[in-house]
mmCIF file of C-alpha atoms in Angstrom:
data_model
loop_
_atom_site.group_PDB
_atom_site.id
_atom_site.type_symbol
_atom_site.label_atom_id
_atom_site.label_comp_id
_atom_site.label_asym_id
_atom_site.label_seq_id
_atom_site.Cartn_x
_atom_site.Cartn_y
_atom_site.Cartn_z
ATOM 1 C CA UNK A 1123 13.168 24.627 82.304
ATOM 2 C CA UNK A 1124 11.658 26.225 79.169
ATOM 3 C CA UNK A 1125 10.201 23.092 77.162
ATOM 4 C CA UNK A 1126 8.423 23.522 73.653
ATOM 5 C CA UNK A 1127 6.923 20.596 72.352
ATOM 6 C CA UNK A 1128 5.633 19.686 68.949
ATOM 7 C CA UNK A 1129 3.345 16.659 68.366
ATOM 8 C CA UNK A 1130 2.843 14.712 66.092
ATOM 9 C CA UNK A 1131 6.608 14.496 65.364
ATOM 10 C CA UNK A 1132 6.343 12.625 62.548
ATOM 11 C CA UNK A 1133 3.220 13.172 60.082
ATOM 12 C CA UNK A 1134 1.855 11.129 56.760
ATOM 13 C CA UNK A 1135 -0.471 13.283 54.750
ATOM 14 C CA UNK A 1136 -2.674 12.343 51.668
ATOM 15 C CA UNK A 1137 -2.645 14.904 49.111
ATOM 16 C CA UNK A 1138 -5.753 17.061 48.942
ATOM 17 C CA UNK A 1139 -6.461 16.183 52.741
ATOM 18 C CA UNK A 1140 -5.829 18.817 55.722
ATOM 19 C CA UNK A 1141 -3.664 18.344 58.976
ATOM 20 C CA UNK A 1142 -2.768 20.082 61.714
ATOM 21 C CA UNK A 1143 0.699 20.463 63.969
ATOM 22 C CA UNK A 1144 0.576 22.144 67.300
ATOM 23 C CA UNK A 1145 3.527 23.317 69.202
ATOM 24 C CA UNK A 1146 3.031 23.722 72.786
ATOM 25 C CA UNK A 1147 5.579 25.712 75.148
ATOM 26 C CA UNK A 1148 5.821 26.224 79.051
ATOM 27 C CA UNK A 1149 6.684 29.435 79.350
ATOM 28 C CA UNK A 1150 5.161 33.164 79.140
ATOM 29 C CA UNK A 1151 5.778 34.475 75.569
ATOM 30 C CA UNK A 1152 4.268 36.032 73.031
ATOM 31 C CA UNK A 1153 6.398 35.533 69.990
ATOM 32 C CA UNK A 1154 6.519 32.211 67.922
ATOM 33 C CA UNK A 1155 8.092 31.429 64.932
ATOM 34 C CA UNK A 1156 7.593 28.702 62.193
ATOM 35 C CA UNK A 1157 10.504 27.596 60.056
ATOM 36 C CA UNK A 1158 10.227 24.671 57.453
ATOM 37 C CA UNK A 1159 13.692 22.659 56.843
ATOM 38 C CA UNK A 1160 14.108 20.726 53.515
ATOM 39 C CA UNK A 1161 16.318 17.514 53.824
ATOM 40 C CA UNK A 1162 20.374 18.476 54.594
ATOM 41 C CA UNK A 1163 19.220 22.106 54.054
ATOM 42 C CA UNK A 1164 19.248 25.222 56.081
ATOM 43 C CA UNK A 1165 15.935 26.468 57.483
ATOM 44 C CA UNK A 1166 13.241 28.832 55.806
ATOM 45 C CA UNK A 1167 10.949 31.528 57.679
ATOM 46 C CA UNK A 1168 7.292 30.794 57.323
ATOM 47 C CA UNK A 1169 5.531 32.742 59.979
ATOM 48 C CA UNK A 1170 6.130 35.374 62.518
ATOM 49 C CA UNK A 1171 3.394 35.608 65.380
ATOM 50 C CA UNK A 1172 3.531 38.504 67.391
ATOM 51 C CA UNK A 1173 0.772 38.552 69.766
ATOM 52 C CA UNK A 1174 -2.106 36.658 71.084
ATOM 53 C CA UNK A 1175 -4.687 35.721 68.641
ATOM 54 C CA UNK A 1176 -1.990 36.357 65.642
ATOM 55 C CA UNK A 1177 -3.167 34.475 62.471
ATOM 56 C CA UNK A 1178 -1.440 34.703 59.364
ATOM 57 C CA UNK A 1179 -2.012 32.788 56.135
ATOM 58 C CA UNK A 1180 0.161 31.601 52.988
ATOM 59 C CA UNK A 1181 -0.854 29.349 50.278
ATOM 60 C CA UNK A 1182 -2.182 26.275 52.344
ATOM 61 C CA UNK A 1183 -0.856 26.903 55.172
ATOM 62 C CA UNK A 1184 -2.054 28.949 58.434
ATOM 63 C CA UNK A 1185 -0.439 29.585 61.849
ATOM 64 C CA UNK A 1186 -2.215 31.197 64.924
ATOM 65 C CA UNK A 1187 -0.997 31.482 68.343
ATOM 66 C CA UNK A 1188 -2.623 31.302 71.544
ATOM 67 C CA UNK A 1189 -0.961 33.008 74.038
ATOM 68 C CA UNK A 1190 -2.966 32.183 76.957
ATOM 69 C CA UNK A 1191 -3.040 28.637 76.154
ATOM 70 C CA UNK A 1192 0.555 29.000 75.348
ATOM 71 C CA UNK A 1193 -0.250 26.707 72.103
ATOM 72 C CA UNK A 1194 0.276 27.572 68.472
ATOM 73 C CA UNK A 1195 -1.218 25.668 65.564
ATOM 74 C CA UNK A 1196 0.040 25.218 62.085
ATOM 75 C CA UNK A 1197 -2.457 24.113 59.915
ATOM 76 C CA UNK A 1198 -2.162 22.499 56.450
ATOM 77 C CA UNK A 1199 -5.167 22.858 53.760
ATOM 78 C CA UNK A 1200 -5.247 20.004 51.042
ATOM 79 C CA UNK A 1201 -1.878 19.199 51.312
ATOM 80 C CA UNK A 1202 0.404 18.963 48.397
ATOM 81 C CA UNK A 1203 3.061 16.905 47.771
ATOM 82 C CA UNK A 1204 5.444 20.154 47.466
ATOM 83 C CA UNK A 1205 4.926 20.685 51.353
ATOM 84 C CA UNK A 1206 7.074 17.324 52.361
ATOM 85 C CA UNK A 1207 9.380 19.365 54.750
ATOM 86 C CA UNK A 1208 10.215 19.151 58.177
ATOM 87 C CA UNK A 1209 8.548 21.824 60.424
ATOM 88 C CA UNK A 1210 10.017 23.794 63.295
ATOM 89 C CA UNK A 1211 8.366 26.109 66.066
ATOM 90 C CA UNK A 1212 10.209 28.428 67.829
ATOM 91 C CA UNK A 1213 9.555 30.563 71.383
ATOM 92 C CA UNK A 1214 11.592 33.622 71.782
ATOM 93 C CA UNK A 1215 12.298 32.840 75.312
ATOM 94 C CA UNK A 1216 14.172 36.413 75.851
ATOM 95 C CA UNK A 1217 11.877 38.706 73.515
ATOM 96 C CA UNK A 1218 15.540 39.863 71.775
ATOM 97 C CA UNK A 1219 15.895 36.950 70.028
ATOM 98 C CA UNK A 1220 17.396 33.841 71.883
ATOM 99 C CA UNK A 1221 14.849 31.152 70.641
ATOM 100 C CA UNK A 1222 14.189 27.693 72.416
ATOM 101 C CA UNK A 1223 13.283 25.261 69.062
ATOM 102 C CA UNK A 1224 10.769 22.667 68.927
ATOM 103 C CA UNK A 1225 11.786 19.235 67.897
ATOM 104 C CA UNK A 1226 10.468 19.556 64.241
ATOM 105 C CA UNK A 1227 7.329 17.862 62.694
ATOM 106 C CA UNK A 1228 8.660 16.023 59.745
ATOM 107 C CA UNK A 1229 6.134 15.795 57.026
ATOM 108 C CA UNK A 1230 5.648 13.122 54.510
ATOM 109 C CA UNK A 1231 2.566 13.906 51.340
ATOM 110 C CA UNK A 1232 1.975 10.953 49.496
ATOM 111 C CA UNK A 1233 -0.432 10.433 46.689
ATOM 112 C CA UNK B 1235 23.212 39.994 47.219
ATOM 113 C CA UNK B 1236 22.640 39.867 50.819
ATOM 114 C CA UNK B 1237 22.709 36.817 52.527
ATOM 115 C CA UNK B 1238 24.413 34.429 55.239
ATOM 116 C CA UNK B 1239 27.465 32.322 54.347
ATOM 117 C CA UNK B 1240 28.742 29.398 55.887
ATOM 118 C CA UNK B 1241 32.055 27.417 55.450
ATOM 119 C CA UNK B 1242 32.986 25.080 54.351
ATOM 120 C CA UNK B 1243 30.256 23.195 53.794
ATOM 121 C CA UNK B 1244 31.448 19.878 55.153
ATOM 122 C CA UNK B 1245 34.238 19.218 57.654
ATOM 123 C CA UNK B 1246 36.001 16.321 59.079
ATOM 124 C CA UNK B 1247 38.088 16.457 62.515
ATOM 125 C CA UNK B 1248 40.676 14.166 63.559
ATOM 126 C CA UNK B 1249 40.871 13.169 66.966
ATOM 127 C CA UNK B 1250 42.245 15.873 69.249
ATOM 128 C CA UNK B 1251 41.955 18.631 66.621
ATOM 129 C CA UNK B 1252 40.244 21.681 66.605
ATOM 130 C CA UNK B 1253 38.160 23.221 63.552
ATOM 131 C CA UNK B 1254 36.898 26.450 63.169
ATOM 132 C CA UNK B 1255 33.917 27.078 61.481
ATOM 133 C CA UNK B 1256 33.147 30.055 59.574
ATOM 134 C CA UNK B 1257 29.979 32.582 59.312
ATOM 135 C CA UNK B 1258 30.216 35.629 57.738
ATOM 136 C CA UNK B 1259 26.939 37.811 56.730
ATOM 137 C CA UNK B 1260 26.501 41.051 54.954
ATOM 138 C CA UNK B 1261 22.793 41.923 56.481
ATOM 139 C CA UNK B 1262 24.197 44.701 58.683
ATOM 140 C CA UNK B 1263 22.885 42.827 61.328
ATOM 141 C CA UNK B 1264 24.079 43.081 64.988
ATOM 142 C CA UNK B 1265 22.971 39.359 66.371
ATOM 143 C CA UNK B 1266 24.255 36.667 65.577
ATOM 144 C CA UNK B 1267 23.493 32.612 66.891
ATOM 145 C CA UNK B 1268 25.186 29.294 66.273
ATOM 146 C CA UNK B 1269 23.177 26.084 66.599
ATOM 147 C CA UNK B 1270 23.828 22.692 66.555
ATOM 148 C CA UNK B 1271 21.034 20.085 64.991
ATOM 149 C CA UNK B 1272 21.292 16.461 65.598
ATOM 150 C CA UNK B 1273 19.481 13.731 63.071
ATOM 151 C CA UNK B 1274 15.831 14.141 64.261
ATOM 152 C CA UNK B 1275 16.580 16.401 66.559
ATOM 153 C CA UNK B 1276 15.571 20.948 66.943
ATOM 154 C CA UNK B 1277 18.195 22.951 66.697
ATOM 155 C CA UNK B 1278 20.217 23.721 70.606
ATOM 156 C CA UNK B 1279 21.646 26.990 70.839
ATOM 157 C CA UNK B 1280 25.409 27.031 71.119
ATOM 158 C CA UNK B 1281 26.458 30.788 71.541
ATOM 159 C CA UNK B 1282 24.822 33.742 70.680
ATOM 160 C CA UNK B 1283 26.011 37.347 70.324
ATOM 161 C CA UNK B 1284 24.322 40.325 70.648
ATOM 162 C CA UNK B 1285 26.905 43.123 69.495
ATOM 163 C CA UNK B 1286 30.599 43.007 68.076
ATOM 164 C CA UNK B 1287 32.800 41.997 70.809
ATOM 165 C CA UNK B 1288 30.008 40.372 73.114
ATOM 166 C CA UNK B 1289 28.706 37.002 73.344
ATOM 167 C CA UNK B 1290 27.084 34.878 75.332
ATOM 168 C CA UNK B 1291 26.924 30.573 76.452
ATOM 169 C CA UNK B 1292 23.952 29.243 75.222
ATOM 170 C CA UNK B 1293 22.490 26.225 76.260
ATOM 171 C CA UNK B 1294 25.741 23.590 75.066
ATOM 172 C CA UNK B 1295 28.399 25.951 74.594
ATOM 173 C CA UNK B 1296 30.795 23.220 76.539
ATOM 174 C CA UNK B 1297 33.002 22.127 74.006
ATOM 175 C CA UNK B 1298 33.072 25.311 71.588
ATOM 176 C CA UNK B 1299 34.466 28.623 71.182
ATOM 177 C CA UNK B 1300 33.688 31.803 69.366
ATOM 178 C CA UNK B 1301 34.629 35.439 68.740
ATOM 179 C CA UNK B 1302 33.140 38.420 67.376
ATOM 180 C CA UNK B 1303 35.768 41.075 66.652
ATOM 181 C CA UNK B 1304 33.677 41.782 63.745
ATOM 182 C CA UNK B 1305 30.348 43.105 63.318
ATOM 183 C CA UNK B 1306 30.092 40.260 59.881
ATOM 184 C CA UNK B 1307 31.914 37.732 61.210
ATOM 185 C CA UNK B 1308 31.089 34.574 64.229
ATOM 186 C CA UNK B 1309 33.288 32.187 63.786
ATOM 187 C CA UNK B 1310 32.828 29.017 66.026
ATOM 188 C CA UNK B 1311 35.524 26.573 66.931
ATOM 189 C CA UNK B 1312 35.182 23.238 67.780
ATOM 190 C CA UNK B 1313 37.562 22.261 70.296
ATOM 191 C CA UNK B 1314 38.884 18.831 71.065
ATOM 192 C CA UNK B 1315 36.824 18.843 74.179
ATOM 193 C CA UNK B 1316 33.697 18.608 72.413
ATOM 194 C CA UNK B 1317 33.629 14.556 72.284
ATOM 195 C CA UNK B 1318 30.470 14.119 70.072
ATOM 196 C CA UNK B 1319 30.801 16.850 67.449
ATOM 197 C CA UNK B 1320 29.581 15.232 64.608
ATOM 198 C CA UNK B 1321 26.331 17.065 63.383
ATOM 199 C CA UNK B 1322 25.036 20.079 61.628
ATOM 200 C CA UNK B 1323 25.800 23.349 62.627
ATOM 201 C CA UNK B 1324 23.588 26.198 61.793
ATOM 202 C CA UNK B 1325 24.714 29.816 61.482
ATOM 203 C CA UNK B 1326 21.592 32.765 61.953
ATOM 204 C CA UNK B 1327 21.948 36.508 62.259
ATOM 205 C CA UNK B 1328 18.955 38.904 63.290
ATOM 206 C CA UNK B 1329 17.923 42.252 63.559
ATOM 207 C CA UNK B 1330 14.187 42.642 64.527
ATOM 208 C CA UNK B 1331 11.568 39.803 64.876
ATOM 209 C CA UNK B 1332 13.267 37.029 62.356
ATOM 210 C CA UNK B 1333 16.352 35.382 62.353
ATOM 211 C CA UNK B 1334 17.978 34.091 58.856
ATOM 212 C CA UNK B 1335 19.902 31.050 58.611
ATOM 213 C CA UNK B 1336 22.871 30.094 57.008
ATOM 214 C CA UNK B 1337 23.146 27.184 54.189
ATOM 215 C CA UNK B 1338 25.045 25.329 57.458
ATOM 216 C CA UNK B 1339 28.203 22.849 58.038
ATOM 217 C CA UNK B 1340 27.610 19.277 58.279
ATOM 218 C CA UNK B 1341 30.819 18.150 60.472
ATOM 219 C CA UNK B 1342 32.061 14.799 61.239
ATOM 220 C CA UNK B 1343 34.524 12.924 62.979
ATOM 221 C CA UNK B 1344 37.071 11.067 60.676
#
């Protein structure tokens, strides 16, 4: 059974400091996804990683994915309070498209 | 303006009834997904659909229903058999690498 596994699940950031979320996933695949979800709302594409060693930046925040180590990071630089989302990985399980979903990070940034 | 819509936006079910939520998008896109998203909870696949007229159980289709006699349309119905239906329901459509989401329909059970 495909598992993909976020950690920390919940995370309390000071502003200006940096953080990192990792989602982990058990099976061969090289295409991850990173979606952030405001409260009751739908969800928003950050990052598409495409291949082993993928890194791709915006604003404060960077994703990179390890293929090998089936691991991808998502890492937060002098967080803001604007960033107070919930974050979501995703493994195309199927390389067309049928996605298995982490359990979302929810981020809290807090003066 | 191209986008993904979902309605209603909220929906309440009696006991024994079936609803039928709508998703319509005007992406040209041929895939199309319907997830469900408990409170603290990632988003389970429900059905998925890959071309008009062709669809596919995801991983808790028991319970629901869909169609896809159009190439803009994936409507998913919630039957009576689905005993805990009460959460959000997500609406995406692809083509490519990304799939975009819908605004969503919270349901609950009256």
């Amino acid at each position: 059974e495909l598992k993909v596994e976020q950690n920390p699940l919940f995370l309390s950031m000071q502003e200006g400091k940096n953080y990192t979320i990792y989602c982990n996933y058990s099976t061969t695949s090289d295409r991850l996804y990173w979606y952030r979800q405001d409260p009751g709302k739908s969800l928003e594409s950050l990052f598409v990683l495409l291949s082993n060693g993928a890194v791709k930046q915006e604003g404060r925040l960077m994703a990179s994915l390890d293929t090998k180590a089936r691991l991808s990071t998502l890492h937060i630089t002098a967080a803001v309070h604007d960033l107070s989302a919930t974050y979501f990985c995703a493994v195309d399980v199927q390389d067309w498209g049928k996605f298995q979903f982490g359990a979302g990070t929810q981020v809290v940034v807090t003066p | 303006d191209g986008g993904i819509t979902q309605s209603p936006k909220y929906l309440f079910r009696k006991e024994g009834q079936n609803v039928t939520l709508s998703c319509e998008q005007n992406l040209n896109h041929d895939a199309m997904y319907w997830y469900r998203q408990d409170p603290g909870q990632g988003l389970r696949l429900i059905y998925y659909s890959q071309i008009v007229n062709d669809f596919q159980k995801g991983d808790i289709a028991e319970g629901y229903s869909v169609s896809r006699e159009k190439k803009e349309s994936f409507p998913l119905t919630v039957t009576s058999a689905q005993k805990n239906p009460t959460a959000f329901y997500l609406c995406a459509s692809s083509i490519g690498d990304i799939q975009y989401f819908g605004a969503g329909t919270r349901l609950s059970v009256l």
